[in-house]
Short mmCIF file of C-alpha atoms in Angstrom, two decimals:
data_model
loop_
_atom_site.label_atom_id
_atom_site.label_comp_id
_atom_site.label_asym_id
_atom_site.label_seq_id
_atom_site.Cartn_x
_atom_site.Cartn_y
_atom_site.Cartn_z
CA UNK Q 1 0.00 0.00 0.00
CA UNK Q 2 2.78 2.22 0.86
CA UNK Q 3 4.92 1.97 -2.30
CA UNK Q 4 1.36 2.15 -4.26
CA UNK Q 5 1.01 5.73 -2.29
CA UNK Q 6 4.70 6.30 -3.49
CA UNK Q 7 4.09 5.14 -7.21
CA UNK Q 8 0.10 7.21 -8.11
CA UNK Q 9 0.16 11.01 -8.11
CA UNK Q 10 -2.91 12.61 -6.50
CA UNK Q 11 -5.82 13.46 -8.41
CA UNK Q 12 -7.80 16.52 -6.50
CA UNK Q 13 -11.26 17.06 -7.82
CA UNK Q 14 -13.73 19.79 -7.02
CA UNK Q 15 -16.02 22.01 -8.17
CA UNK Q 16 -15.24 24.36 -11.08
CA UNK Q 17 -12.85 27.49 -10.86
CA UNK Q 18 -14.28 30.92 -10.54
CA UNK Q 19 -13.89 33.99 -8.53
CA UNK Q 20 -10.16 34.07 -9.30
CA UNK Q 21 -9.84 31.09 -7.13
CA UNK Q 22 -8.36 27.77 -8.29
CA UNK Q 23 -12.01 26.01 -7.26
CA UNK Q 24 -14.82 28.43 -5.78
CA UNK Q 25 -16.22 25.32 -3.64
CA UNK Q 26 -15.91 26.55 0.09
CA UNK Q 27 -15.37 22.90 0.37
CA UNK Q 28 -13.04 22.22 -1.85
CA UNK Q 29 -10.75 25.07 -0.82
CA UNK Q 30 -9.39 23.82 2.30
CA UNK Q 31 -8.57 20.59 0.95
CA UNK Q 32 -6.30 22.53 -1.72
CA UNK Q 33 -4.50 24.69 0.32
CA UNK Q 34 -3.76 21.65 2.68
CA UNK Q 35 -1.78 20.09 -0.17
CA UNK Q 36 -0.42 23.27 -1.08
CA UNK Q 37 0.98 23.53 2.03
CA UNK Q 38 2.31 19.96 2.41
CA UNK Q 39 3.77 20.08 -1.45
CA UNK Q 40 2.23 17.15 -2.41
CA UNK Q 41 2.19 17.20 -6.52
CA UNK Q 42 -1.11 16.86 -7.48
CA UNK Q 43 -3.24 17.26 -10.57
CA UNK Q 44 -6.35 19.38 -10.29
CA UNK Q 45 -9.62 18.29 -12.01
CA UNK Q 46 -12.85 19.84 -12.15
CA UNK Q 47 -16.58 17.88 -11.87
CA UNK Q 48 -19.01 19.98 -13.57
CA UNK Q 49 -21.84 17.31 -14.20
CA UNK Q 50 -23.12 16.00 -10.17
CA UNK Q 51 -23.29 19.79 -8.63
CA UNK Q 52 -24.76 18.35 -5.86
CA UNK Q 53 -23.06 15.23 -5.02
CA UNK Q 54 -21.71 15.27 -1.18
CA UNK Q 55 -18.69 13.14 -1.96
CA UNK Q 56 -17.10 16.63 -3.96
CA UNK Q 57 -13.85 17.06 -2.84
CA UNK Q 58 -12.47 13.97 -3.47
CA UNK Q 59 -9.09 12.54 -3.72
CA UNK Q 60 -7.67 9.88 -6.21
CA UNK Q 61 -4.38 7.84 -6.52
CA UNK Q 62 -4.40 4.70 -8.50
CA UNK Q 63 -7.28 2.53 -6.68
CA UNK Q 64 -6.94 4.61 -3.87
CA UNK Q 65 -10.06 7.18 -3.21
CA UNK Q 66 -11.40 9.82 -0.01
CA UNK Q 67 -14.21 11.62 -0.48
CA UNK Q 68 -15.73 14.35 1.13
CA UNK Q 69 -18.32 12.88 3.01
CA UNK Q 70 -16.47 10.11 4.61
CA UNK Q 71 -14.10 9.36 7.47
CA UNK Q 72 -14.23 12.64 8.48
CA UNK Q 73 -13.62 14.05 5.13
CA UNK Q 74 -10.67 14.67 2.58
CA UNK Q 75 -8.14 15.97 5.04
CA UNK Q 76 -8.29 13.55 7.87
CA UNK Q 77 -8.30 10.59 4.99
CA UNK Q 78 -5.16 11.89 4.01
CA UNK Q 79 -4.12 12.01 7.54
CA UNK Q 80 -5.48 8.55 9.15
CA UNK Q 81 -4.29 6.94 5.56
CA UNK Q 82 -0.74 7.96 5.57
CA UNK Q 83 -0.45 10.20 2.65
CA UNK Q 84 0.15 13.88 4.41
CA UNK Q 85 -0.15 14.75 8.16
CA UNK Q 86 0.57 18.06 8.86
CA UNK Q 87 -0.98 18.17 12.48
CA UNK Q 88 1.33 15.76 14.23
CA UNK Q 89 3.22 18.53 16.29
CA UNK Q 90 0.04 20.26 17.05
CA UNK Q 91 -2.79 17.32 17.53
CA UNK Q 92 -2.31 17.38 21.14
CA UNK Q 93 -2.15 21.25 21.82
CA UNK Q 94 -5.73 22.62 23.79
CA UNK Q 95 -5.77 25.36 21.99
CA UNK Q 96 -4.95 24.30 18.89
CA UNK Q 97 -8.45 22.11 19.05
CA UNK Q 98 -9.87 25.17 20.23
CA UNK Q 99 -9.41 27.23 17.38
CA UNK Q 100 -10.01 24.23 14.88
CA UNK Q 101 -13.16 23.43 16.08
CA UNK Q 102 -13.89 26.96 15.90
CA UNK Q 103 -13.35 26.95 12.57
CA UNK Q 104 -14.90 23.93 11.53
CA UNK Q 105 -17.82 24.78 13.27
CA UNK Q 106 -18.59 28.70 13.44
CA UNK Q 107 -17.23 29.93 10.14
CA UNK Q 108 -18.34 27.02 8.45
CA UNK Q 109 -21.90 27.52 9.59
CA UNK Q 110 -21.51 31.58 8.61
CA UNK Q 111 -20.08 30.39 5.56
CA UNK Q 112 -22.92 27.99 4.38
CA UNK Q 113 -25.66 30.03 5.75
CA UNK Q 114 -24.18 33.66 4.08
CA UNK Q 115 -23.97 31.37 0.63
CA UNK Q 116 -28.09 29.59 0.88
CA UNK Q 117 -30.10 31.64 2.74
CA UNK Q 118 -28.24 34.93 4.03
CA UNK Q 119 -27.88 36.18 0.11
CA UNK Q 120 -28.85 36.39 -3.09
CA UNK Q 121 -28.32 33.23 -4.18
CA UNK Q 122 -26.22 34.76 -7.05
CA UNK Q 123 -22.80 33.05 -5.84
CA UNK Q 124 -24.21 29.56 -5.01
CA UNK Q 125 -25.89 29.88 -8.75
CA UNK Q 126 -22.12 30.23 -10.30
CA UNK Q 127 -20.34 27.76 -8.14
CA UNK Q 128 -23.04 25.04 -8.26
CA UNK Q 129 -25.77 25.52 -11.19
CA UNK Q 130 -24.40 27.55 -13.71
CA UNK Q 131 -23.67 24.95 -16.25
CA UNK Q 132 -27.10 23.08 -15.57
CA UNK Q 133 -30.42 23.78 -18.00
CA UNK Q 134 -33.46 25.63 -16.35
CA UNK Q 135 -35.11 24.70 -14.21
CA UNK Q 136 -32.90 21.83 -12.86
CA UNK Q 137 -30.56 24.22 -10.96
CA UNK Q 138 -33.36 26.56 -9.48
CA UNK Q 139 -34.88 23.53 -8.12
CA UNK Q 140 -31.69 22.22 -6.78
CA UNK Q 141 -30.89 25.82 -5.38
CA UNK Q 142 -34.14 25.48 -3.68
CA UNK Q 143 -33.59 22.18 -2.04
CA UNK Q 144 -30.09 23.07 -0.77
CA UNK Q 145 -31.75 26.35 0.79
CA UNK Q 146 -33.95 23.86 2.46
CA UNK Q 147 -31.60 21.05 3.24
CA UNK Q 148 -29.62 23.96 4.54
CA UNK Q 149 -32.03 25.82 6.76
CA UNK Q 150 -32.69 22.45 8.21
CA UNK Q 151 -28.83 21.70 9.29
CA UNK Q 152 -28.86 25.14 10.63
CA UNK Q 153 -31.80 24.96 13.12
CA UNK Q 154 -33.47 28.08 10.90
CA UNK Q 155 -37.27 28.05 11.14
CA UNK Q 156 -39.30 30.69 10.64
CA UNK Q 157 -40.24 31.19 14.56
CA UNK Q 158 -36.52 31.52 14.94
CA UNK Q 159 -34.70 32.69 11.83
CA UNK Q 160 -33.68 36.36 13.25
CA UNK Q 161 -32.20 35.10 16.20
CA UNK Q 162 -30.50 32.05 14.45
CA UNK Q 163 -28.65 34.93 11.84
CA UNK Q 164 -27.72 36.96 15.05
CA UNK Q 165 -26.42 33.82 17.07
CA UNK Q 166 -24.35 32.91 13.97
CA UNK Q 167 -22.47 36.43 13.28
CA UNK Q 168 -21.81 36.40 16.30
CA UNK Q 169 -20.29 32.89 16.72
CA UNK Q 170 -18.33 33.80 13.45
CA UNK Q 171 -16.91 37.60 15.00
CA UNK Q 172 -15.82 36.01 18.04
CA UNK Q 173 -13.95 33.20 16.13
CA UNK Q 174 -12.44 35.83 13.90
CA UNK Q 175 -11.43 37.75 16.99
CA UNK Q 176 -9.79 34.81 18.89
CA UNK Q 177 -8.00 34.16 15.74
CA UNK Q 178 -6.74 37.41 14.95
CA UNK Q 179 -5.52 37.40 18.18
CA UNK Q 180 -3.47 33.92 18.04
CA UNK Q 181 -1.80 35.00 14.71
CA UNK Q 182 -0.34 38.34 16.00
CA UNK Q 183 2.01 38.64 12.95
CA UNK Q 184 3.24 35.04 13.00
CA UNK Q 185 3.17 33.10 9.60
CA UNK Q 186 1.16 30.57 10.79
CA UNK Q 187 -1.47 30.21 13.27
CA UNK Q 188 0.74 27.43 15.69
CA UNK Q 189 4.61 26.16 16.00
CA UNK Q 190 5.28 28.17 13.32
CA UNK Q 191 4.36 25.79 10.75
CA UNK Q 192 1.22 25.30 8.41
CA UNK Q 193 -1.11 22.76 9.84
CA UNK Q 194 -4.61 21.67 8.86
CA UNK Q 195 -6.00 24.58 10.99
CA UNK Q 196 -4.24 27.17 8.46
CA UNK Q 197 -5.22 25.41 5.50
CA UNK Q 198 -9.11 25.23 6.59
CA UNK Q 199 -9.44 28.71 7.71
CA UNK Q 200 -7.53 29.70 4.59
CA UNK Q 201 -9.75 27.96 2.25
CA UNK Q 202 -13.19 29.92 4.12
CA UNK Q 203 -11.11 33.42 4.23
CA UNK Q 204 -10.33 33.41 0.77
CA UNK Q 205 -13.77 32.15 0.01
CA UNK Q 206 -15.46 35.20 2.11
CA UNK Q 207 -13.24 36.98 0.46
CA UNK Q 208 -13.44 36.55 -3.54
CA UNK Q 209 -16.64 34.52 -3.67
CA UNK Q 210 -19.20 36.47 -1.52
CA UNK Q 211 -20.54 40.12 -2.52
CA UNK Q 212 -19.63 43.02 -1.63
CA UNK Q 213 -22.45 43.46 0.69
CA UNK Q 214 -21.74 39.98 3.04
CA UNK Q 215 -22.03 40.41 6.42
CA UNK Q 216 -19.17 37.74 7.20
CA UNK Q 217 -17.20 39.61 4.82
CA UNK Q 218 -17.46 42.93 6.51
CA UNK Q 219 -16.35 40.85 9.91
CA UNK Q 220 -13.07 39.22 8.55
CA UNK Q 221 -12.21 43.26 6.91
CA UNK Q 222 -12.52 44.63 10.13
CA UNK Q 223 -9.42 42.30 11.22
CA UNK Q 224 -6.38 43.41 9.34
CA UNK Q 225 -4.17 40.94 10.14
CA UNK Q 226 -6.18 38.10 9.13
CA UNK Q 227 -6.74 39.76 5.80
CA UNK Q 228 -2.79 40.11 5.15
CA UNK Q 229 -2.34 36.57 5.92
CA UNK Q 230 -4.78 35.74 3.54
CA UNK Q 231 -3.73 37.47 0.64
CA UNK Q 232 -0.07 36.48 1.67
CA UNK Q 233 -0.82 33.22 1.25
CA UNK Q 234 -2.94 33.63 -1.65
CA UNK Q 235 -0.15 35.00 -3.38
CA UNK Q 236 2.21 32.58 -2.27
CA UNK Q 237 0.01 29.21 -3.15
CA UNK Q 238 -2.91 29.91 -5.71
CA UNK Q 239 -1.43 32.67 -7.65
CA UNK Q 240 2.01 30.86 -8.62
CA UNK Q 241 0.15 27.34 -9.16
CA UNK Q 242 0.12 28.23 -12.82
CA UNK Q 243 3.81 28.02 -12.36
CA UNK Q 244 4.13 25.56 -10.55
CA UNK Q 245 4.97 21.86 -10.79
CA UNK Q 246 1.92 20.77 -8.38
CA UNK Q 247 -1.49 21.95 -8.59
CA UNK Q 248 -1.77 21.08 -12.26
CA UNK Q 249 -5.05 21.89 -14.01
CA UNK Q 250 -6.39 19.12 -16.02
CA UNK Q 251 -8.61 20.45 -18.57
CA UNK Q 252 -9.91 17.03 -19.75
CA UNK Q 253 -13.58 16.16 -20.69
CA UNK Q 254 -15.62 16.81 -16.79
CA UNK Q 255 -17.57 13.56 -17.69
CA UNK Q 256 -13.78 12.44 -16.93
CA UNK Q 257 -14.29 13.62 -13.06
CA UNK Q 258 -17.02 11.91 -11.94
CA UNK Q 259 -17.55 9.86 -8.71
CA UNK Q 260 -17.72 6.29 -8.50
CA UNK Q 261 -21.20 6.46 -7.38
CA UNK Q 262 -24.71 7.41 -8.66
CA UNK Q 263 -25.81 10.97 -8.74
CA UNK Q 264 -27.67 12.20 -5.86
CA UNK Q 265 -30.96 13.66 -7.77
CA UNK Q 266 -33.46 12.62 -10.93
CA UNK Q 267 -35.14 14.91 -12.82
CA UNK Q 268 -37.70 14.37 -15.17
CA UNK Q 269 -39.32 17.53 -17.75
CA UNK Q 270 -40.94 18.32 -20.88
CA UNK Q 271 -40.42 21.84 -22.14
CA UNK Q 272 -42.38 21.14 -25.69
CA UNK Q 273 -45.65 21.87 -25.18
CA UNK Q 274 -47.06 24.91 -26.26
CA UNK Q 275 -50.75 24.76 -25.81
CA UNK Q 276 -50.49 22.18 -22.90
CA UNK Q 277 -49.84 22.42 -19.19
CA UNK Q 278 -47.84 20.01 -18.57
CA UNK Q 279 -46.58 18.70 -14.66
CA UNK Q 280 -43.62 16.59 -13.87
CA UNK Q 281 -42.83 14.84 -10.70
CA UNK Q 282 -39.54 15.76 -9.44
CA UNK Q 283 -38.45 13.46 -6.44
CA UNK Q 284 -35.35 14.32 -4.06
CA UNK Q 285 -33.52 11.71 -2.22
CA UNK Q 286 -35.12 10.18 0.86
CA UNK Q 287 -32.05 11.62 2.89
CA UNK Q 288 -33.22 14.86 2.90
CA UNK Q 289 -36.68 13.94 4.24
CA UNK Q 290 -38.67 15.91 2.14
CA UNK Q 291 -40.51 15.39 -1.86
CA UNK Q 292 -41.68 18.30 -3.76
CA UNK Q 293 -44.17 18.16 -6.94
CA UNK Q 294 -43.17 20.95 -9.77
CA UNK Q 295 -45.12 22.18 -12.24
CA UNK Q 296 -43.78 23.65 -15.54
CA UNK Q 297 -46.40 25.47 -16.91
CA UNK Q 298 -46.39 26.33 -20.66
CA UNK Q 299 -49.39 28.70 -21.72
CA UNK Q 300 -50.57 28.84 -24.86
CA UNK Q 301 -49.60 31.23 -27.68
CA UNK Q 302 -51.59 34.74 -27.57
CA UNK Q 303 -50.70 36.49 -30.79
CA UNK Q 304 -48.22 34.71 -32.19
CA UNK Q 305 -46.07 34.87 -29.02
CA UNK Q 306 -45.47 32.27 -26.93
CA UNK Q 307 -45.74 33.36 -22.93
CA UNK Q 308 -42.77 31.98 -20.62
CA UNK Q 309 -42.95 29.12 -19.09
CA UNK Q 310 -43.05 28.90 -14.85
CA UNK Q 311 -42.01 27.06 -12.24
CA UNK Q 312 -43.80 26.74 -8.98
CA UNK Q 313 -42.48 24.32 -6.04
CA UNK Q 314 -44.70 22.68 -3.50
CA UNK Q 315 -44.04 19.98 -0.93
CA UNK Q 316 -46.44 17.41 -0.92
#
């Protein structure tokens, strides 16, 4: 197993590039910038057909796979598998699980609920559902904002005080990490671990990848050091890639890039039918709990002009 890890270059896959950034998955970020820092060669690859699937990031080499929504995810695979551990100095430190689980917990949460519910949409849309036909990514924009509300605890009793509880949770984190980094280069022992490489990966996505108007992105501005380390390391790791030996861009066929397993979502609609109504069942997975009926309407021609069609979504 060892000399196979040896022998197969990785293979990191993630959602597409955008934003300026090598992949504009909040995700998939973290998992790049850990290899970045470990310089690990790896090829990059892009899935642009299964938007949705949880397993995105995933890792490959030769038989060899970790995907995002197992073991823990990407990083720790790498870790528990023997390919790259960059926390074995720091594991045992209190208050480097401190600020980790910070991190993994409070700016993640800010993260996913500034991207679903606190915006637009208009950033999710590009990352995720940009290169899908209408209607399939509205409706899969609309059961993420669901799926998402529900891992947040956001009801409509409660939604204020959820959005207050979590930019809060998110300013003290940045706080508590501005104040560990000082004007070190890293956040511990003066040496990247996976704690740099995660908060990394949601700073430059707050960043680049949110508007101009987030709330979480006003937060991180207000700490200056934070933001110099970012764009240090930005610089230093996703700006030079495109000189560099690792973090190769594969630019090969997406259908190339897909997981070893099914699709998450079916989707089933006619958009011929001008003088008919026609309504398609569209089904999400049991996981989530919940099935919706949509209706594509289609109304008939007035005057030679055919009126747009529209899409309702109900649960039933």
């Amino acid at each position: 197993m060892e000399d196979a890890k040896e022998r197969e270059k990785l293979t990191l896959v993630t959602r597409k590039s955008c934003f300026g950034l090598p992949t504009s998955c909040p995700n998939c970020l973290p998992v790049y910038v850990y290899l970045k820092f470990s310089k690990t060669p790896f090829d990059l690859d892009f899935n642009l057909i299964n938007p949705d699937s949880d397993q995105i990031p995933y890792v490959e080499s030769g038989t060899y796979v970790a995907y995002n929504n197992e073991k823990g995810g990407v990083i720790r695979s790498l870790i528990e598998d023997g390919f790259v551990d960059l926390d074995s100095q720091v594991r045992g430190i209190p208050e480097w699980i401190s600020a980790k689980a910070m991190v993994d917990s409070w700016l993640a949460d800010a993260i996913i609920y500034e991207l679903w519910v606190g915006s637009d949409g208009s950033s999710a849309h590009k990352i995720y559902y940009s290169d899908l036909p209408w209607p399939l990514g509205k409706i899969l924009y609309l059961k993420q904002v669901h799926v998402v509300k529900q891992f947040l605890g956001i009801t409509k009793d409660n939604a204020e005080r959820r959005e207050e509880e979590i930019y809060r949770n998110a300013n003290d984190a940045f706080s508590a990490l501005s104040t560990r980094l000082g004007e070190q280069a890293y956040f511990f022992d003066n040496r990247p671990t996976s704690l740099d490489a995660v908060f990394l990966g949601h700073a430059l996505f707050t960043l680049y990848a949110l508007p101009e108007t987030s709330m979480l992105r006003s937060k991180l501005l207000e700490h200056d050091n934070l933001v110099r380390y970012t764009e240090k390391y930005r610089s230093e790791l996703v700006d030079s890639s495109a000189s560099s030996s690792s973090g190769t861009q594969s630019q090969s066929d997406p259908s190339s890039s897909v997981p070893r397993r099914p699709s998450q979502w079916m989707f089933r609609a006619s958009l011929r039918a001008p003088r008919l109504i026609p309504q398609d069942a569209c089904h999400f997975p049991p996981a989530t709990g919940i099935r919706y009926q949509v209706t594509l309407s289609t109304k008939a021609r007035i005057d030679g002009k055919k009126s747009p069609s529209v899409l309702s979504l109900s649960e039933v």
